[in-house]
mmCIF file of C-alpha atoms in Angstrom:
data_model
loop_
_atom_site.group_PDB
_atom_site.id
_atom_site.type_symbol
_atom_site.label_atom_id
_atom_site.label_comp_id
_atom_site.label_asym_id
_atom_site.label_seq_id
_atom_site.Cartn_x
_atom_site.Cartn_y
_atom_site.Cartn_z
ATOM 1 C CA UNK A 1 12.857 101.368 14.673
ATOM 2 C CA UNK A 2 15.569 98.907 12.673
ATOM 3 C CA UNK A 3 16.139 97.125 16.381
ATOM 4 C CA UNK A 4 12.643 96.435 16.771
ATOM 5 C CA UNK A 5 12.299 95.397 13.229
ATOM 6 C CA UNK A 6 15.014 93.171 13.800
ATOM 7 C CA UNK A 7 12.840 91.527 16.818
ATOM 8 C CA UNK A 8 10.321 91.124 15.004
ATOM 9 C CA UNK A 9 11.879 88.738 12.558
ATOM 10 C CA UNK A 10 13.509 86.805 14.809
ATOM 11 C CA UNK A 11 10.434 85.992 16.998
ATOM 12 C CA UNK A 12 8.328 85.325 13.395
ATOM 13 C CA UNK A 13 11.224 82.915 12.536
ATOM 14 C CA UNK A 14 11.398 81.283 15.971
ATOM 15 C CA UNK A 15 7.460 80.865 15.759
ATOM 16 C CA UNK A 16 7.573 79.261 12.454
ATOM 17 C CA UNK A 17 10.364 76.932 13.747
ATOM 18 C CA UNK A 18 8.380 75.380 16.788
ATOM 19 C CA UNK A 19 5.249 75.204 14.169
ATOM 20 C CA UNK A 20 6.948 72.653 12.664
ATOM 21 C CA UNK A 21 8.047 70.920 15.090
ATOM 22 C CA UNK A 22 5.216 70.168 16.578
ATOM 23 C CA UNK A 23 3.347 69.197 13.244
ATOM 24 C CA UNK A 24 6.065 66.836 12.601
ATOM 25 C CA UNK A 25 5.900 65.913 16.149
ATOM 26 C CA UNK A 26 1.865 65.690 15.884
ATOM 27 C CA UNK A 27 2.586 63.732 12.404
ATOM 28 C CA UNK A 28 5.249 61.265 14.219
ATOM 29 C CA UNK A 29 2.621 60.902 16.791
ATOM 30 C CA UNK A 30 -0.043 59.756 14.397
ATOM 31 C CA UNK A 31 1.684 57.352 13.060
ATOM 32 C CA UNK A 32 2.337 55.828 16.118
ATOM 33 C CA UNK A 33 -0.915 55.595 17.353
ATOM 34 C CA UNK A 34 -1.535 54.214 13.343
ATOM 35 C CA UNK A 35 0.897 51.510 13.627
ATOM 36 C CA UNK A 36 -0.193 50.364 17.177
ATOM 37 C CA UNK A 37 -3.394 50.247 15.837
ATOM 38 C CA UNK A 38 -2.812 48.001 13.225
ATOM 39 C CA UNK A 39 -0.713 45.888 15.690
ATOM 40 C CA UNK A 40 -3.538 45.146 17.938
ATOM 41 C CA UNK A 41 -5.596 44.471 14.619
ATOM 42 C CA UNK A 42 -3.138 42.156 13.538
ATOM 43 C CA UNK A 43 -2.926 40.325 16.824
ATOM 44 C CA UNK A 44 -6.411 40.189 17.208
ATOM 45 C CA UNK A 45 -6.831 38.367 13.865
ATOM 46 C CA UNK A 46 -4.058 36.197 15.059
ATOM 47 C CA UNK A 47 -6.053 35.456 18.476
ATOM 48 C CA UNK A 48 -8.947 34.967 16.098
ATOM 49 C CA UNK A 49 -7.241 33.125 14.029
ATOM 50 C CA UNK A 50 -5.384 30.869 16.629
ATOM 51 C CA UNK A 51 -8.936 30.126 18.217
ATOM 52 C CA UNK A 52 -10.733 29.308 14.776
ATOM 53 C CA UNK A 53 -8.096 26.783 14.651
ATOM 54 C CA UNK A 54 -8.109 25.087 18.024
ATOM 55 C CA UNK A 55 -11.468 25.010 17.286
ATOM 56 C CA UNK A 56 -11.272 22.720 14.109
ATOM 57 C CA UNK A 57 -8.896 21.004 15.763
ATOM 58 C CA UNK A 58 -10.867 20.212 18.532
ATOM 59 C CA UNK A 59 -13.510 18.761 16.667
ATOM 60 C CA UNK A 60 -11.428 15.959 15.035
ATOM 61 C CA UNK A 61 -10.426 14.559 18.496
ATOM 62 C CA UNK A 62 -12.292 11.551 19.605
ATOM 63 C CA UNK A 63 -11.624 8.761 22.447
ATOM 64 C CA UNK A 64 -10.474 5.621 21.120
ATOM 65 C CA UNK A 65 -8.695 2.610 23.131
ATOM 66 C CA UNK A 66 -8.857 4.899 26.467
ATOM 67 C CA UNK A 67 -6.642 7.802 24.644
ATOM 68 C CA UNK A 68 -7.199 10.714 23.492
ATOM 69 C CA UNK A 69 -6.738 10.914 19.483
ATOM 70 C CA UNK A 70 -6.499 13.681 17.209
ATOM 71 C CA UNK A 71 -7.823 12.147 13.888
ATOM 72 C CA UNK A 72 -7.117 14.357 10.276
ATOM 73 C CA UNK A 73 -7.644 12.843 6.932
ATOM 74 C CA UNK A 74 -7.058 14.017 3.703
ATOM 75 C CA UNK A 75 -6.569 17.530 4.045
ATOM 76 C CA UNK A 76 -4.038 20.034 2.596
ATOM 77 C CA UNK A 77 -1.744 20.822 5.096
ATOM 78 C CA UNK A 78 2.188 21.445 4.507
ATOM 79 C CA UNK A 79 2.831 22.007 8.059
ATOM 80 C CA UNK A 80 1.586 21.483 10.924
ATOM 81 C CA UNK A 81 -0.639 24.026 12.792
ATOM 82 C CA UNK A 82 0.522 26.093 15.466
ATOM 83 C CA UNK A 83 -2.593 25.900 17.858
ATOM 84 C CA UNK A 84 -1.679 22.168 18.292
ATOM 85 C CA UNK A 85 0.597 23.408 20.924
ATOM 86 C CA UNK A 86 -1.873 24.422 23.273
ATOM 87 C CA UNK A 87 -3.756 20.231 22.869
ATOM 88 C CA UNK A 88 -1.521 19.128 25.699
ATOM 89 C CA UNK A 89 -3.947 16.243 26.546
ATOM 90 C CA UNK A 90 -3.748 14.602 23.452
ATOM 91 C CA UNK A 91 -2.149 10.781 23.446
ATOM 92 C CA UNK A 92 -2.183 9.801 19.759
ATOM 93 C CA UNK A 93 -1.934 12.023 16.650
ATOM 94 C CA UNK A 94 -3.230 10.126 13.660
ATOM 95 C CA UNK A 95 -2.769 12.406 10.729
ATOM 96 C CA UNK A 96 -2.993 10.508 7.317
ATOM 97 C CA UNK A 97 -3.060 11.517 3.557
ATOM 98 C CA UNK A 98 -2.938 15.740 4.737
ATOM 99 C CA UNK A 99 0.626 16.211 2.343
ATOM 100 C CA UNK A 100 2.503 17.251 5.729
ATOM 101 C CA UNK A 101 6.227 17.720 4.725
ATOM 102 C CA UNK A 102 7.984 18.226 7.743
ATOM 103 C CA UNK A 103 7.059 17.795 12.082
ATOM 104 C CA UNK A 104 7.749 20.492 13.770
ATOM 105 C CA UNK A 105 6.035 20.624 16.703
ATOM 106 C CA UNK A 106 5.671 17.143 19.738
ATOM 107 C CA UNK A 107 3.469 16.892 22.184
ATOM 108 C CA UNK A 108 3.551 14.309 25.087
ATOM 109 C CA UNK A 109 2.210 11.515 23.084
ATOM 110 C CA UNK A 110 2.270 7.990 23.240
ATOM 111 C CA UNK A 111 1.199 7.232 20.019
ATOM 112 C CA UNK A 112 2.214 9.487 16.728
ATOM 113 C CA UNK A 113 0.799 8.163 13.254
ATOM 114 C CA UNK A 114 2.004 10.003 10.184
ATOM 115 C CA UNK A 115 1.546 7.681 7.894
ATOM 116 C CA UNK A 116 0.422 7.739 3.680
ATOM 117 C CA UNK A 117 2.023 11.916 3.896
ATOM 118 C CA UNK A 118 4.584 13.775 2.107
ATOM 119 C CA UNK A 119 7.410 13.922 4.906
ATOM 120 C CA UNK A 120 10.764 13.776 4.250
ATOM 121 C CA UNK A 121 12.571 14.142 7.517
ATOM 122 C CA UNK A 122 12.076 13.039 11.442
ATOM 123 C CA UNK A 123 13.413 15.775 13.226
ATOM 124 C CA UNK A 124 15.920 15.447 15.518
ATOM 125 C CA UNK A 125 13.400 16.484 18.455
ATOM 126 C CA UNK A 126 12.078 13.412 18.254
ATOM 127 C CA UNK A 127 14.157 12.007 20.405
ATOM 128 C CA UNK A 128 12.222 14.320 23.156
ATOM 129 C CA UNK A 129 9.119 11.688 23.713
ATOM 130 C CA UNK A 130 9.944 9.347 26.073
ATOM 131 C CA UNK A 131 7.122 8.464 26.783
ATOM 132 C CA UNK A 132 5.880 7.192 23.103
ATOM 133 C CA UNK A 133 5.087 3.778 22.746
ATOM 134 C CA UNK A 134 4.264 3.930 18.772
ATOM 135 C CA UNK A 135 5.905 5.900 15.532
ATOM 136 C CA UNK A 136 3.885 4.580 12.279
ATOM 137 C CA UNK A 137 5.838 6.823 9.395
ATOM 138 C CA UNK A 138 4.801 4.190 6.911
ATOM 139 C CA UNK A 139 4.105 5.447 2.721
ATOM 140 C CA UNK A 140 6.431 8.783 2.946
ATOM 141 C CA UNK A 141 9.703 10.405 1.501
ATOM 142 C CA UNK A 142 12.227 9.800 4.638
ATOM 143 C CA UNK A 143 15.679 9.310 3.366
ATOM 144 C CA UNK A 144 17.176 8.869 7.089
ATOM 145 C CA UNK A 145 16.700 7.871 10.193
ATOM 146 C CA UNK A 146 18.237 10.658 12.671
ATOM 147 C CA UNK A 147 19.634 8.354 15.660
ATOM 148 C CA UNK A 148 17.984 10.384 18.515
ATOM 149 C CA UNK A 149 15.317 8.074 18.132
ATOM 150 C CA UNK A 150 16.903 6.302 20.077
ATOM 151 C CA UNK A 151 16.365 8.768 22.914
ATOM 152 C CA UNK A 152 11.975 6.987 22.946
ATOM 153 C CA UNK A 153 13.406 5.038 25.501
ATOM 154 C CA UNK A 154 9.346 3.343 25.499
ATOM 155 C CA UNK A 155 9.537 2.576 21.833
ATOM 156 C CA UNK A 156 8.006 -1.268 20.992
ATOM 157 C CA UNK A 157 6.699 -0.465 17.536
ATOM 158 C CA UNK A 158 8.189 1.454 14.967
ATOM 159 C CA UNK A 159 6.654 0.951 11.197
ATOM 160 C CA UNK A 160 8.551 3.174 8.254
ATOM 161 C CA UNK A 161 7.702 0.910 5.602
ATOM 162 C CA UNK A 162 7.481 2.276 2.127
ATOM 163 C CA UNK A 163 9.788 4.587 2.241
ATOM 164 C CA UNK A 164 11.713 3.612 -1.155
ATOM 165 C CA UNK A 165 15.090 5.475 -0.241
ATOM 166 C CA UNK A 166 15.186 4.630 3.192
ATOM 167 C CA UNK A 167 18.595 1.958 3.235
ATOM 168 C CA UNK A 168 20.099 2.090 6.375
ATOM 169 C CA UNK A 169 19.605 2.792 10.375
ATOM 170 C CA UNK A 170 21.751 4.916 12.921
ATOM 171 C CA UNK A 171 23.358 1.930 15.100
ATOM 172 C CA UNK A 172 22.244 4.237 18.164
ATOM 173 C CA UNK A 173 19.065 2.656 17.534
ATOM 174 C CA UNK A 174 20.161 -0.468 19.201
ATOM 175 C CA UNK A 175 19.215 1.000 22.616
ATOM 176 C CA UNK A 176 15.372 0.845 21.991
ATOM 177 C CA UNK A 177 15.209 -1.960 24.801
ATOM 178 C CA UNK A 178 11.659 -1.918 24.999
ATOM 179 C CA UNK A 179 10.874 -2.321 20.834
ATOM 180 C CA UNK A 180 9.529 -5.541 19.713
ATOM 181 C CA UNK A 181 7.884 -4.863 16.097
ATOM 182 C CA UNK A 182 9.959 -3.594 13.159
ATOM 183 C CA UNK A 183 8.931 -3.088 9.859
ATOM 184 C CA UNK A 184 10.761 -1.880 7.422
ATOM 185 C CA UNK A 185 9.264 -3.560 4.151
ATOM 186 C CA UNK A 186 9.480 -1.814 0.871
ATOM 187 C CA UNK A 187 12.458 0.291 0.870
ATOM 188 C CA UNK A 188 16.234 -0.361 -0.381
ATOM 189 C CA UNK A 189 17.928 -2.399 2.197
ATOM 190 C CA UNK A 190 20.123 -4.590 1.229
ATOM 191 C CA UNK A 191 20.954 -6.964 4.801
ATOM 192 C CA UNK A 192 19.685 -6.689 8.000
ATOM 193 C CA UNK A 193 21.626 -4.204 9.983
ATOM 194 C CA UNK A 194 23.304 -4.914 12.461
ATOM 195 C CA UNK A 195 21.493 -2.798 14.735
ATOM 196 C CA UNK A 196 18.387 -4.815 14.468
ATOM 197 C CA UNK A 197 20.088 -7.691 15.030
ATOM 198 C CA UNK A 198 20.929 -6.074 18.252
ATOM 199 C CA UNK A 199 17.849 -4.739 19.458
ATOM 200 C CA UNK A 200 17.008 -7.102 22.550
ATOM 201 C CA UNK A 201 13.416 -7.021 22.416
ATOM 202 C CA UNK A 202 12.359 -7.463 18.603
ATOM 203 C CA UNK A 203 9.685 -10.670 18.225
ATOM 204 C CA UNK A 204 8.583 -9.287 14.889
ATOM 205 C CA UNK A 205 10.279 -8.344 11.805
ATOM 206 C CA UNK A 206 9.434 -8.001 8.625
ATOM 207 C CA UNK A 207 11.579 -7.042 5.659
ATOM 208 C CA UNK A 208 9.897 -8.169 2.960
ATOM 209 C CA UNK A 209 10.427 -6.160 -0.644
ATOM 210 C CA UNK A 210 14.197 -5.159 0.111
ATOM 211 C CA UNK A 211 16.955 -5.727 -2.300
ATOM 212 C CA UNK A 212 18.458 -8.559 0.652
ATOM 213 C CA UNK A 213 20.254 -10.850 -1.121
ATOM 214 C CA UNK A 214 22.113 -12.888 1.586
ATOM 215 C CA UNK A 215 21.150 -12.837 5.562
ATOM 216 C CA UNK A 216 23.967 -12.332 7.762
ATOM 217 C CA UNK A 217 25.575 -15.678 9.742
ATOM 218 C CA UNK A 218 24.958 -14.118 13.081
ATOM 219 C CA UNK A 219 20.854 -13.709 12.169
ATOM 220 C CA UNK A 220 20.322 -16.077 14.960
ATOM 221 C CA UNK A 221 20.944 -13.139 17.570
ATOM 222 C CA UNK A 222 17.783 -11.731 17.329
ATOM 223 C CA UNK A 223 16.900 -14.940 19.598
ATOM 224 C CA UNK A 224 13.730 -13.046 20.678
ATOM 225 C CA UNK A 225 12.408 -12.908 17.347
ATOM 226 C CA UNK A 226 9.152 -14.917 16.608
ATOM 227 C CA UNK A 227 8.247 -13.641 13.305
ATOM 228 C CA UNK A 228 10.333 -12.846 10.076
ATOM 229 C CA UNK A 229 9.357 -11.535 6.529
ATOM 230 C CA UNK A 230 11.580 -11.799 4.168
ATOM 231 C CA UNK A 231 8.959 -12.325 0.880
ATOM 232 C CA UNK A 232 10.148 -10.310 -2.220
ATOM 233 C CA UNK A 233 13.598 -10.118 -1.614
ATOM 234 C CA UNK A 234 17.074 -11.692 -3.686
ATOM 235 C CA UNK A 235 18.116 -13.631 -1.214
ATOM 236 C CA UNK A 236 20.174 -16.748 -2.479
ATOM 237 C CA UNK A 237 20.753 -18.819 0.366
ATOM 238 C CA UNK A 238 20.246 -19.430 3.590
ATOM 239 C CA UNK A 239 23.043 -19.292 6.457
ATOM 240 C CA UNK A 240 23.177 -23.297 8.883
ATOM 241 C CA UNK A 241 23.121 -20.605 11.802
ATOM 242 C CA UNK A 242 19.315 -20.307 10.902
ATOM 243 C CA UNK A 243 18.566 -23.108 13.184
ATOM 244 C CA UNK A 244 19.716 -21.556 15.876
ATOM 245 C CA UNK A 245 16.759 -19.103 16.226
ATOM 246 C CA UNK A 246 15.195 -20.953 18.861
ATOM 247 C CA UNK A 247 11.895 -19.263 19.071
ATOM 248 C CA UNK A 248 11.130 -18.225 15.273
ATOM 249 C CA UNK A 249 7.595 -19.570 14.391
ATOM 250 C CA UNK A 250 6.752 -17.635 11.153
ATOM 251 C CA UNK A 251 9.426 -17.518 8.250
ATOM 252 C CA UNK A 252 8.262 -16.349 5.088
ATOM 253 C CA UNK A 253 10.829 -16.463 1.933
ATOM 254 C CA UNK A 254 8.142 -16.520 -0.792
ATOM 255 C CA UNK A 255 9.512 -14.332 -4.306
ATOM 256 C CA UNK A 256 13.713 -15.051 -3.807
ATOM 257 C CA UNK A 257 16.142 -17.078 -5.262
ATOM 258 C CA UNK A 258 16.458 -19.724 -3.139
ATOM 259 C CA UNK A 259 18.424 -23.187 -4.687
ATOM 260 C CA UNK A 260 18.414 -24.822 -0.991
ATOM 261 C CA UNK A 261 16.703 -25.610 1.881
ATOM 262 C CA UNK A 262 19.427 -26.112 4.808
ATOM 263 C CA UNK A 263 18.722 -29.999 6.185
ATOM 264 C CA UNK A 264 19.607 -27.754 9.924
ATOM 265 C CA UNK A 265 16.013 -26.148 9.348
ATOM 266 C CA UNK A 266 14.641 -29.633 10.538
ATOM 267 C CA UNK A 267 15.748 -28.758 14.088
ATOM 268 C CA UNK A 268 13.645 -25.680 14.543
ATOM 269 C CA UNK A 269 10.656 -27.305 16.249
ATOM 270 C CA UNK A 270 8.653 -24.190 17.132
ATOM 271 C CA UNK A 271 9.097 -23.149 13.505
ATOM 272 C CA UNK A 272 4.811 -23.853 12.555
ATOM 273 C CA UNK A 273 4.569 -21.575 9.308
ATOM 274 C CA UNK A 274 7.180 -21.342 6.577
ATOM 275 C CA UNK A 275 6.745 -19.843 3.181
ATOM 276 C CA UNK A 276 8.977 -20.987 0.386
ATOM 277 C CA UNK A 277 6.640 -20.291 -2.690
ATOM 278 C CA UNK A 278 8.123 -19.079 -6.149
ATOM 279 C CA UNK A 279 11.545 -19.626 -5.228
ATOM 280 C CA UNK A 280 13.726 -21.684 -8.154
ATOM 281 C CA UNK A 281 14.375 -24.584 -5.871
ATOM 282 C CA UNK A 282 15.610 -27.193 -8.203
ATOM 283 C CA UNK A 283 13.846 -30.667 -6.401
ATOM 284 C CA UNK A 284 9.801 -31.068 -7.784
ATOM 285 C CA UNK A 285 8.243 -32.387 -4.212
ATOM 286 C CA UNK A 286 4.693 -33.688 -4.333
ATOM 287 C CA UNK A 287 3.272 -33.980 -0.944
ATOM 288 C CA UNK A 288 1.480 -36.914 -0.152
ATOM 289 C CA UNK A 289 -2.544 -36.399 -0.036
ATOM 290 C CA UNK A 290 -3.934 -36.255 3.800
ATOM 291 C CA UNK A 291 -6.466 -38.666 5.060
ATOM 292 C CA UNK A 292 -8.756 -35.519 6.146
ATOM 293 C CA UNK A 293 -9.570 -33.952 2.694
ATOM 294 C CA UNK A 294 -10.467 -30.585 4.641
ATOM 295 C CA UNK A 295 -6.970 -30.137 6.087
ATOM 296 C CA UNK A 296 -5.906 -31.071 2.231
ATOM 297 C CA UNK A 297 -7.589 -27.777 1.127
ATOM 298 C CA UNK A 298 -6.057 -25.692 4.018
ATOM 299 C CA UNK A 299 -2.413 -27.223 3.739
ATOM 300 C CA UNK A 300 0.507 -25.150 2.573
ATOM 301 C CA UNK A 301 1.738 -26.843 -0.872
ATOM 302 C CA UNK A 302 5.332 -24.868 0.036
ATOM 303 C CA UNK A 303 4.875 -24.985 3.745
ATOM 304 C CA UNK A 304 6.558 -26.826 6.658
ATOM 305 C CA UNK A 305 5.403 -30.077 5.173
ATOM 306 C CA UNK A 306 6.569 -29.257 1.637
ATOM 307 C CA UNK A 307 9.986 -28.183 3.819
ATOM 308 C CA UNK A 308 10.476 -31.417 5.408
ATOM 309 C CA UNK A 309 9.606 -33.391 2.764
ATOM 310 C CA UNK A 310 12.203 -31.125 -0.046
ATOM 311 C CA UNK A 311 15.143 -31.749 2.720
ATOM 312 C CA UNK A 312 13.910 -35.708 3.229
ATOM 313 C CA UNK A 313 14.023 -35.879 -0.885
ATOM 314 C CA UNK A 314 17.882 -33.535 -0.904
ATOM 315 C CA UNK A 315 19.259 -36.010 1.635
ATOM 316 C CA UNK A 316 18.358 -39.246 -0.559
ATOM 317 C CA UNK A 317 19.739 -37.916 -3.454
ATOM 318 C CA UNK A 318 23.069 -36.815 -1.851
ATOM 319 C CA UNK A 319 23.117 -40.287 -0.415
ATOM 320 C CA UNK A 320 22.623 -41.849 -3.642
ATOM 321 C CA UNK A 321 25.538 -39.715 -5.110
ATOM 322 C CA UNK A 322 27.987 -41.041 -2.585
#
């Protein structure tokens, strides 16, 4: 009777053994099926999510100029959203005043206007459009220009005015063969860099609101260069090699500290509009009245005129010194 006793127990505790296993294994089992539930709710919502998006998105995308344009205005975003990677026919992002603080995410765009944000950095993934035409970065926080920028091999305008830190460019930048329009007004530069003098292509420039106090001697290789802002600036003098900018037509110095007006500057015959207003030039020049009183009204007191005129009035009085 004590054997089978023995049996007994052992069977009982052998029973109880593979009970719990397989509750724990039931349990285990459970959870499983709990946590792959909530998986496929949570990437449902995500789908749902994702499409919700796409689907605002979609709706700010109009036609303009024969491109497609994604147009957002004055809405709270910090990033970018994450269905914009599936908008692979979009051409032009224009995305203005939405406190973006960082690009993550390109498509194959021509055109990419982020102007009037909150960014404070051009990724280095830039440099992966070749094909855009346009970067307009204008009234944000970047500090720096990364230089694989210079990887938009179809870059011809490039606008990262009012920037207020911004003081320098990679000299990579150089290699944009195909930009023509520059502007980098209203931030801390204090010369022209040398890389802009060096892009090939540039017709327009403007610089106007720097802290420039003296243009560099070699200014005339930007021989391309049509137009030139330089209002707002410290800028003291201006370097005889000035003349040599063969096709300039529009100069504008308003708001330095000009004492001169090179007597070379007569030279530059293509030169029609020039700007020296509010400059401490030391000569009072009155122009003589014109014999049509309408082109009176429209004439530029401290235009090309005035400059002719100021150097005509410098040379008699150095002549007189003699």
């Amino acid at each position: 009777m004590a054997g089978v006793a023995v049996c007994s127990g052992a069977v009982a505790s052998v029973k109880a053994l593979w009970e719990v296993r397989i509750r724990k294994h039931q349990e285990d089992l459970q959870k499983d099926r709990a946590l792959h539930d909530r998986g496929s709710v949570g990437r449902l919502a995500n789908a749902w999510e994702d499409r919700i998006a796409l689907a605002k998105l979609k709706e700010k995308v109009v036609t303009e100029e024969g491109r497609i344009v994604l147009r957002i205005e004055k809405e709270e975003w910090k990033s970018l959203p994450s269905a914009l990677v599936h908008m692979t026919n979009l051409q032009e992002w224009q995305l203005h005043r939405t406190e973006v603080l960082k690009i993550r995410k390109f498509d194959n765009l021509l055109v990419l206007d982020l102007s009037r944000n909150s960014i404070t950095e051009i990724p280095k993934e830039i440099g992966q459009l070749t094909k855009l035409r346009e970067l307009l970065i204008s009234y944000n926080k970047v500090r720096r220009v990364p230089e694989e920028l210079s990887d938009c091999e179809s870059l011809e305008k490039l606008e990262i005015a009012v920037n207020r830190d911004l003081s320098d460019l990679p000299p990579q930048l150089s290699r944009l063969k195909n930009l023509y329009h520059l502007d980098l007004s209203l931030n801390q530069f204090t010369t022209i860099p040398d890389t802009v003098l060096s892009m090939p292509a540039l017709e327009w420039l403007d610089m106007g609101a720097n802290k420039i106090q003296k243009l560099p001697e070699d200014i005339h290789r930007m021989e391309n260069l049509h137009t030139l802002w330089l209002q707002r600036n410290e800028i003291t003098c201006l370097p005889e090699t000035i003349s040599k900018m063969k096709n300039l037509g529009t100069l504008v110095l308003s708001n330095n500290k000009l004492q001169d007006i090179p007597a070379c500057m007569e030279e530059m015959e293509n030169l029609r509009f020039v700007n020296f207003r509010d400059n401490p030039l030391p000569l009072q020049i009155t122009l003589p009245p014109c014999d049509n009183p309408a082109e009176d009204e429209d004439r530029e007191m401290f235009g090309k005129e005035f400059m002719k005129a100021y150097i005509q009035e410098s040379k008699k009085r150095g002549d007189q010194q003699k």
